[in-house]
Tab-separated table of C-alpha atoms and ligand atoms in Angstrom:
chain	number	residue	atom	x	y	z
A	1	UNK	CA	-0.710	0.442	22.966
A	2	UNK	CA	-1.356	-0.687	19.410
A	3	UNK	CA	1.908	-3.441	18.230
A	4	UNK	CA	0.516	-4.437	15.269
A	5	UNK	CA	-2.064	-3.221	12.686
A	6	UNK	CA	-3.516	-5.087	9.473
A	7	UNK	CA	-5.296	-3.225	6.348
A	8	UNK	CA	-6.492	-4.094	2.999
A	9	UNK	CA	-6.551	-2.263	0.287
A	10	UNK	CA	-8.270	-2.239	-3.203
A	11	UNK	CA	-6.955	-2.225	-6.859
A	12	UNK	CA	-7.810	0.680	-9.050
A	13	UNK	CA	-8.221	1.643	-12.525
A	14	UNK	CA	-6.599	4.657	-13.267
A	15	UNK	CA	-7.554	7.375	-15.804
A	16	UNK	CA	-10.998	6.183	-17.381
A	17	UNK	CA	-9.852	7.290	-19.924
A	18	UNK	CA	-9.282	11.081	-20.542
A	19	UNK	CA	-8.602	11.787	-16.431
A	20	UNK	CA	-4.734	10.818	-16.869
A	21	UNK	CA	-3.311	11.280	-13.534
A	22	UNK	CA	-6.514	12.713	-12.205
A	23	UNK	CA	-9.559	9.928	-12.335
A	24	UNK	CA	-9.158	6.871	-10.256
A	25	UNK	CA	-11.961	4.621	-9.128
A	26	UNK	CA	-11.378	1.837	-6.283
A	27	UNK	CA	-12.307	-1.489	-7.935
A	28	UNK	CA	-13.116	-4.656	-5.676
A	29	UNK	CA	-11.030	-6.965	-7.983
A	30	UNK	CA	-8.172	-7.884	-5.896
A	31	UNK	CA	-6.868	-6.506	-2.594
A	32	UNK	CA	-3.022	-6.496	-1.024
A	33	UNK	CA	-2.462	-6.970	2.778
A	34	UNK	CA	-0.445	-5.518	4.919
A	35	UNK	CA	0.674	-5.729	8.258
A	36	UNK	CA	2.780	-3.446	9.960
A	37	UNK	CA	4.313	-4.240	13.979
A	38	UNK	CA	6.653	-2.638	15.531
A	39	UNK	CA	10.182	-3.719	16.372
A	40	UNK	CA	13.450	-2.309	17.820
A	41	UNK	CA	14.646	-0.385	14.793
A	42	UNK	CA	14.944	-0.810	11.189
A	43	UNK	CA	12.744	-1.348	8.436
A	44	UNK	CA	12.217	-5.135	7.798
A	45	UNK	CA	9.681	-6.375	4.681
A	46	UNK	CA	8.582	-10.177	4.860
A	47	UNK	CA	6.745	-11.546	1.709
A	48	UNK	CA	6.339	-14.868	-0.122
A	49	UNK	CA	5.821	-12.754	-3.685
A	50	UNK	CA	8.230	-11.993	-5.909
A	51	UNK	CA	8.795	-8.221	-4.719
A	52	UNK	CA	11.397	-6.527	-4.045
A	53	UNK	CA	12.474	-6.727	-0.104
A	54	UNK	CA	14.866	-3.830	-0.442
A	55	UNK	CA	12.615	-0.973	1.865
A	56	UNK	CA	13.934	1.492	-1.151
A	57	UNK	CA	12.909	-0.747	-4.265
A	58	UNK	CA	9.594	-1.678	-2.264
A	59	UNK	CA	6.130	0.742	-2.644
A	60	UNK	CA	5.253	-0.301	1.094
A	61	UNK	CA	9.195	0.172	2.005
A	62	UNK	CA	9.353	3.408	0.805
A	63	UNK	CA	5.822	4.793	2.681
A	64	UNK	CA	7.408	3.321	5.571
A	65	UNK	CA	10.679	5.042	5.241
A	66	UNK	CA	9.089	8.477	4.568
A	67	UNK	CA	6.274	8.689	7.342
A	68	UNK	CA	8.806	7.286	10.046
A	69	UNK	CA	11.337	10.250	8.690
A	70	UNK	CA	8.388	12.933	8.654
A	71	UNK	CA	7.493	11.883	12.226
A	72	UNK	CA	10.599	10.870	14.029
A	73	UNK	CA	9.653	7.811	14.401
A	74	UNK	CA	12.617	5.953	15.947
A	75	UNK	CA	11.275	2.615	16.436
A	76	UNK	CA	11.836	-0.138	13.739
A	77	UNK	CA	9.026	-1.421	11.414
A	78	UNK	CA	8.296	-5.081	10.062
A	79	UNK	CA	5.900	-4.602	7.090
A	80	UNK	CA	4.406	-8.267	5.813
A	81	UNK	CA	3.398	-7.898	2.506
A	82	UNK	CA	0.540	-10.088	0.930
A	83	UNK	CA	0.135	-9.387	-2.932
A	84	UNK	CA	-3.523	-9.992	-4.443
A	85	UNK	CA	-3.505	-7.643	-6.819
A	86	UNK	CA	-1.042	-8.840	-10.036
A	87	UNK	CA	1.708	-6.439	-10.469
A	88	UNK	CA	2.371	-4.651	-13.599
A	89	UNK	CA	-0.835	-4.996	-15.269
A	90	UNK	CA	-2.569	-1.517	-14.662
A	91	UNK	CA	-4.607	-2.448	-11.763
A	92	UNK	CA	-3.358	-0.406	-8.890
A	93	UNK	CA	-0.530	-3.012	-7.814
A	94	UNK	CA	2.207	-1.080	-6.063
A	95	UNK	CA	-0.992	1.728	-5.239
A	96	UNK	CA	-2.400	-0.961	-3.148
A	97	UNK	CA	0.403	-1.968	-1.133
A	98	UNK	CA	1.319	1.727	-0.720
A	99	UNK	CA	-2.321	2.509	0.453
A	100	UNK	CA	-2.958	-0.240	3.154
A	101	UNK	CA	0.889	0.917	4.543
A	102	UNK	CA	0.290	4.475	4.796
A	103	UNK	CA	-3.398	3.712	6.389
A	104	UNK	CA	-1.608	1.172	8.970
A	105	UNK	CA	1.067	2.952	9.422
A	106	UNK	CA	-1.129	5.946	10.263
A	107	UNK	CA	-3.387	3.558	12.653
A	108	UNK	CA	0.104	1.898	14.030
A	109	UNK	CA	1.592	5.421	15.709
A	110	UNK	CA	-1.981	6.803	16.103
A	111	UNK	CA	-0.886	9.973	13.843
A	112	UNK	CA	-4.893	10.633	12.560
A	113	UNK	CA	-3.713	11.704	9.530
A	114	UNK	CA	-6.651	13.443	7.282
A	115	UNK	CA	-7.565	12.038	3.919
A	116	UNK	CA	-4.839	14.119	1.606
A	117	UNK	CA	-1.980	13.659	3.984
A	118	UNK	CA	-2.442	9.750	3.809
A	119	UNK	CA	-3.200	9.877	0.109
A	120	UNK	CA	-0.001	12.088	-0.078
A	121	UNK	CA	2.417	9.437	2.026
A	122	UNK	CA	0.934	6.914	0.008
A	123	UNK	CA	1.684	8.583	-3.504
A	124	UNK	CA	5.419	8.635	-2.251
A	125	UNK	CA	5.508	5.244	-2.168
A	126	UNK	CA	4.154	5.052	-6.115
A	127	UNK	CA	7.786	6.206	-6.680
A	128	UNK	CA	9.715	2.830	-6.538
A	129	UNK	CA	7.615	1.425	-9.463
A	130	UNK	CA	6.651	4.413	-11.795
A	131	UNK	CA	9.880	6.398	-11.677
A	132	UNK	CA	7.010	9.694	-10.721
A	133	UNK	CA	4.674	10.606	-7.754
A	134	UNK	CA	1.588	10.136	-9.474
A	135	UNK	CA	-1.815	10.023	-7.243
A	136	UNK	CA	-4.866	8.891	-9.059
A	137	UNK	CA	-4.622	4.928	-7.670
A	138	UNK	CA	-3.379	5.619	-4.548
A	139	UNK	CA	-6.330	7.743	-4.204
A	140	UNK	CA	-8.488	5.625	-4.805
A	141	UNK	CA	-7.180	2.618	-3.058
A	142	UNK	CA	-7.148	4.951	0.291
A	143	UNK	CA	-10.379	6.511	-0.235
A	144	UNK	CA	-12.427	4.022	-2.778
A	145	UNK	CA	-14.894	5.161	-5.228
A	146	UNK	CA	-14.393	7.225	-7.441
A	147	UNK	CA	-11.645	10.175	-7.146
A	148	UNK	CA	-10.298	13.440	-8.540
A	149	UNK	CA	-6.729	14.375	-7.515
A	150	UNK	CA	-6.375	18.087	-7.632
A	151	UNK	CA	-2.638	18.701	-6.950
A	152	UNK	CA	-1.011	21.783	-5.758
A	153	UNK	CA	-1.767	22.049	-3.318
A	154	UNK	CA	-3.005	17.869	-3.416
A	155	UNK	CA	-6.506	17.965	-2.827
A	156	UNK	CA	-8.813	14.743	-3.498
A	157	UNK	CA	-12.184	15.041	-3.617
A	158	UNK	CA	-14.064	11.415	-3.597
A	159	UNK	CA	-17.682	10.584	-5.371
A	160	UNK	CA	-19.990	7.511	-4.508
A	161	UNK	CA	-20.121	5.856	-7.579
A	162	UNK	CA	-23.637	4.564	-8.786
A	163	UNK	CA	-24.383	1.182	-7.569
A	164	UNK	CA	-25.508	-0.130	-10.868
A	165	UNK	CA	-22.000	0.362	-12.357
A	166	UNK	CA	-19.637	-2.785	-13.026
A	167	UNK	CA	-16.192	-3.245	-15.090
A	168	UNK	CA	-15.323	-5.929	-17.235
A	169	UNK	CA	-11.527	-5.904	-16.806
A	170	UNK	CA	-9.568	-8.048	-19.298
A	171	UNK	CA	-6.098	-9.142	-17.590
A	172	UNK	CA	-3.745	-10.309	-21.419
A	173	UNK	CA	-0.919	-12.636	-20.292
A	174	UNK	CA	1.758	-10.588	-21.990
A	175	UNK	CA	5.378	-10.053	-21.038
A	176	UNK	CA	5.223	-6.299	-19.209
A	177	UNK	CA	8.591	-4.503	-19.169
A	178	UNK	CA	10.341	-4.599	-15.471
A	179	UNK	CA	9.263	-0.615	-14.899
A	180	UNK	CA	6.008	-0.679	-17.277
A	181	UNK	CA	4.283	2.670	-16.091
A	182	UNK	CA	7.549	4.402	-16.286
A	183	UNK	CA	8.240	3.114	-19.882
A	184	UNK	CA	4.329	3.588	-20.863
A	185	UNK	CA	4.472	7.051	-19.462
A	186	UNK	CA	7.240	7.695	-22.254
A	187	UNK	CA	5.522	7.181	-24.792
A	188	UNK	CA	2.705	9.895	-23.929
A	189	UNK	CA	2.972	13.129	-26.504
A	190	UNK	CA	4.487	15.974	-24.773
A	191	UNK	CA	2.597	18.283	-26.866
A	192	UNK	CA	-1.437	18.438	-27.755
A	193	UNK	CA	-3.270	19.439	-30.123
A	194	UNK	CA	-5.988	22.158	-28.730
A	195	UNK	CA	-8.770	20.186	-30.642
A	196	UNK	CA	-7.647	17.166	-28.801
A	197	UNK	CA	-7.501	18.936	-25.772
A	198	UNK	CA	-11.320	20.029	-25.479
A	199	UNK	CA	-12.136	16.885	-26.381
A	200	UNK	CA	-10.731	14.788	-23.643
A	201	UNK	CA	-11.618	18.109	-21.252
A	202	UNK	CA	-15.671	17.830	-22.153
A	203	UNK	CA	-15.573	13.967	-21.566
A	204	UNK	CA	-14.098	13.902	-18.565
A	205	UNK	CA	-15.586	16.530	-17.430
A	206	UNK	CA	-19.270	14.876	-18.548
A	207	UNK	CA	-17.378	11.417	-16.501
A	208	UNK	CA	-17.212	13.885	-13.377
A	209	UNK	CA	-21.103	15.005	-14.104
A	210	UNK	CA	-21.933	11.301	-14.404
A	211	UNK	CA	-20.769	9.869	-11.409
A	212	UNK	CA	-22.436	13.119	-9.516
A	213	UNK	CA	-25.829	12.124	-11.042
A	214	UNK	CA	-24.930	8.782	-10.696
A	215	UNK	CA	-25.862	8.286	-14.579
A	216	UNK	CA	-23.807	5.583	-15.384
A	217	UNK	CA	-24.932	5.900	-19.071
A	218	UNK	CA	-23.173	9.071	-19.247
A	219	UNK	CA	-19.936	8.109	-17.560
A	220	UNK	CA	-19.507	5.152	-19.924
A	221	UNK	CA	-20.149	6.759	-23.080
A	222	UNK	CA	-17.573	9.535	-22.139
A	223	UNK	CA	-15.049	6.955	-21.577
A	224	UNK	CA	-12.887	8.351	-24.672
A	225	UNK	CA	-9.420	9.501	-24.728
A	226	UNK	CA	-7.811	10.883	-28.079
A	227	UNK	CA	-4.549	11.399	-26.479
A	228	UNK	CA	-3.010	8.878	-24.381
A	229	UNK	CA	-4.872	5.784	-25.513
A	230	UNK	CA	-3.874	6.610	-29.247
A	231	UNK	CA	-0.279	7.131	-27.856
A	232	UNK	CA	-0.262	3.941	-26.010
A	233	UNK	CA	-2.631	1.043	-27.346
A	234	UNK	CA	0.417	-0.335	-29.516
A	235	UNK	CA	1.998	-2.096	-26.467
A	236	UNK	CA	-1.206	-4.023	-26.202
A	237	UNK	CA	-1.542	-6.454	-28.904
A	238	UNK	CA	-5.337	-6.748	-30.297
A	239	UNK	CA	-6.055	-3.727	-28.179
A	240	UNK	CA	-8.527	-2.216	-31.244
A	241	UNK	CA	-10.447	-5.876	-31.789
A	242	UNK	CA	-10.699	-6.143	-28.010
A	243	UNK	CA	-12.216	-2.696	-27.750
A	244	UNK	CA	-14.380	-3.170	-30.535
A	245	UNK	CA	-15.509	-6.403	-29.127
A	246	UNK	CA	-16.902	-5.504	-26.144
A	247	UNK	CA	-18.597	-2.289	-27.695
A	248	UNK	CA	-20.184	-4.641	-30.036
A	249	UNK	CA	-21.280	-7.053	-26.902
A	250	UNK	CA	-22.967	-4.235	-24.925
A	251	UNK	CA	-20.362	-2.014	-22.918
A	252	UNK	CA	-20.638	1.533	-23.107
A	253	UNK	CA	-17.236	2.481	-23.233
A	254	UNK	CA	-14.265	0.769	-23.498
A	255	UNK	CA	-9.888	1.835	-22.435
A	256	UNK	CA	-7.019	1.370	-21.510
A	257	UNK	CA	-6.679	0.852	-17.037
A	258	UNK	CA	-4.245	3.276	-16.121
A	259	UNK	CA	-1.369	2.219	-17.716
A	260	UNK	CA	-1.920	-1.019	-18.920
A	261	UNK	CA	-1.758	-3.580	-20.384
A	262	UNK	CA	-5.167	-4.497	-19.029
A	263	UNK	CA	-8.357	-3.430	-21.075
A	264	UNK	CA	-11.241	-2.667	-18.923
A	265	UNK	CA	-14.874	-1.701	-20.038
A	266	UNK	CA	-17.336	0.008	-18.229
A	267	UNK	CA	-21.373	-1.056	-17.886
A	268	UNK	CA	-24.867	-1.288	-16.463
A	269	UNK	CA	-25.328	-4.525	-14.256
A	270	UNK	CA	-28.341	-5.545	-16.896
A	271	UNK	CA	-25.855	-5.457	-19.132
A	272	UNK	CA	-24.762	-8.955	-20.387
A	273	UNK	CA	-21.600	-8.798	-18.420
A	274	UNK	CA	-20.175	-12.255	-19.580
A	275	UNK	CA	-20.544	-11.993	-22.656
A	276	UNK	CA	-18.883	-8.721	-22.824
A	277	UNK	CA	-15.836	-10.625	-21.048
A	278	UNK	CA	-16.063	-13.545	-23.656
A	279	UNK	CA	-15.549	-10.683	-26.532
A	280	UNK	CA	-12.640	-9.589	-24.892
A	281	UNK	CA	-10.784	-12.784	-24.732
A	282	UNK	CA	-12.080	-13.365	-27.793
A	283	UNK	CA	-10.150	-9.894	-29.308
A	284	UNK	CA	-6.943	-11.186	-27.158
A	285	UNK	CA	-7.333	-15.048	-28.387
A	286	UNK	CA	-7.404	-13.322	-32.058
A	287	UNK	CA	-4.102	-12.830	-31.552
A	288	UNK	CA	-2.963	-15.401	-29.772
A	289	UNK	CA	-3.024	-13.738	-26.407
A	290	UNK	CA	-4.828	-15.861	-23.213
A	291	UNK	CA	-6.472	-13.273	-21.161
A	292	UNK	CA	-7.640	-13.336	-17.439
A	293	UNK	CA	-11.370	-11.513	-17.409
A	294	UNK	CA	-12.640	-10.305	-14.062
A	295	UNK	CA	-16.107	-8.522	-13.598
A	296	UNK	CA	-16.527	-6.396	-10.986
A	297	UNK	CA	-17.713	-2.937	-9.425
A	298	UNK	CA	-16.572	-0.029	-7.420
A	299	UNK	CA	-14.396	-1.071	-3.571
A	300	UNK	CA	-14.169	1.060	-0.515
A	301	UNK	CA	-11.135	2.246	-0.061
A	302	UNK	CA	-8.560	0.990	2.920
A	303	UNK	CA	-9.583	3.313	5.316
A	304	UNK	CA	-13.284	2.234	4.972
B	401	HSE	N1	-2.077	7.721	-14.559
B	401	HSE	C1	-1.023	6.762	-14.546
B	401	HSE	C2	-0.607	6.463	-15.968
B	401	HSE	C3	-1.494	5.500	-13.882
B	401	HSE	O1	-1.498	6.251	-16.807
B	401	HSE	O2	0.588	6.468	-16.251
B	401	HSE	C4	-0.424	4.457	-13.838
B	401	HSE	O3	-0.661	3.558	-12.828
């Protein structure tokens, strides 16, 4: 019988840019690690990073809690958390750590869960940092590649991304507010203009088209959002110069990852790829903001 299982899972970029709450894409950036074993009863979390270890303030906790409810699970849980990907910064954090638990704990009490019911436990977990279920980076970090979250009923359908496409992801060292994604999603208009509307709606549905012909022309230069970005880029300082930056350097389109405050651009591998992260930092460094750049491409997801 299995005691003790360990997964890693990938961060994610959210949205790309007009798929708010719908696109994800798996990224190969940074993973978390989890490992779940069984004990007598209880939910225990050990971690060296500064997390909460309270099961109900914890992403992993809170999977935990709600898969050993739904299945009666009456033995105890010790989930070991190992944090890769940085927290708060629009890279899939919390996602991450909710993904590898719902996989494990899936693998741990040999439920064989299918793809939307893991994707679903995982989402629950998303609740102890953004305040709302939301299921785009979970869904990615379960599945990898790129993702669609159709909800009610949740449905996610998955696409290989093309193998030529790679991010430039600029990381600013900014203060983030304690529950970022719920104070960035507060800022979002509740109403839209129908102009704006059809807009986002023909690019991302030209970003679905695009990663189906694996054209990865087409998914970058549909990589525009007139509604949330405009609603949101004021919490990142230099977010316009950045932006313009790396257009000017060679990427093909250029937003906000999920809800920020990272910046990430998406290109070819011919593309000049360091040079598009030197224009970033460059954009952050113009106003005196140090940046961490990372290049890389699309991650399988945690269950492989
Ligand atoms: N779609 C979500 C948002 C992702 O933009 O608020 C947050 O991680």
């Amino acid at each position: 019988m299995v005691s003790k299982v360990t997964i890693k899972a990938p961060s994610s970029t959210a949205n790309l840019g007009p798929g708010f709450d719908v696109f994800g894409l798996a990224l190969d950036a940074f993973y978390d690690t989890i490992t779940l074993t069984k004990t007598e009863k209880g939910i225990t979390i050990i971690t060296d990073d500064l997390i909460p270890t309270n099961p109900e303030n914890n992403t992993a906790g809170l999977v935990v809690k709600n898969m050993k409810k739904k299945f009666r699970i009456k033995k105890g849980v010790e989930i070991s958390i190992k944090k890769g990907v940085p927290a708060g910064f629009g890279m899939g954090s919390s996602a991450a750590s909710a993904a590898a638990t719902a996989v494990a704990f899936d693998k741990l009490f040999g439920l064989k869960l299918d793809n939307n019911s893991l994707v679903e436990y995982a989402g629950s977990g998303e609740k102890a940092s953004a305040g709302t279920i939301h299921y785009d980076n979970v869904a990615a970090s379960v599945l990898g590649g790129f993702v669609i979250v159709k909800t009610e009923p949740l449905e996610v359908i998955r696409i290989n991304p093309p193998t030529d496409l790679r991010m430039c992801i600029a990381v600013p060292k900014i203060d983030v507010p304690k529950k970022k994604t719920k104070v960035s999603r507060g800022v979002i208009p509740k109403k839209i203009r129908m102009e704006d509307s059809v807009l986002n709606l023909s690019n991302a549905a030209s970003i679905v088209a695009g990663f189906m012909s694996r054209d990865v022309e087409l998914i970058g230069n549909s990589i525009k959002d007139v509604i949330v970005e405009p609603a949101r880029h004021h919490m990142i300082p230099g977010f316009m110069k950045v932006k313009a930056n790396a257009i000017r350097a060679g990427a093909l389109g250029v937003t906000i990852s999920g809800a920020g405050p990272s910046v990430i651009a998406f290109s070819k591998n011919s593309a000049d790829l360091e040079k598009i992260c030197r224009a970033m930092s460059k954009g952050f460094a113009d106003v005196n903001t140090k940046c961490q750049t990372v290049i890389c491409k699309p991650s399988k997801g945690a269950i492989k």
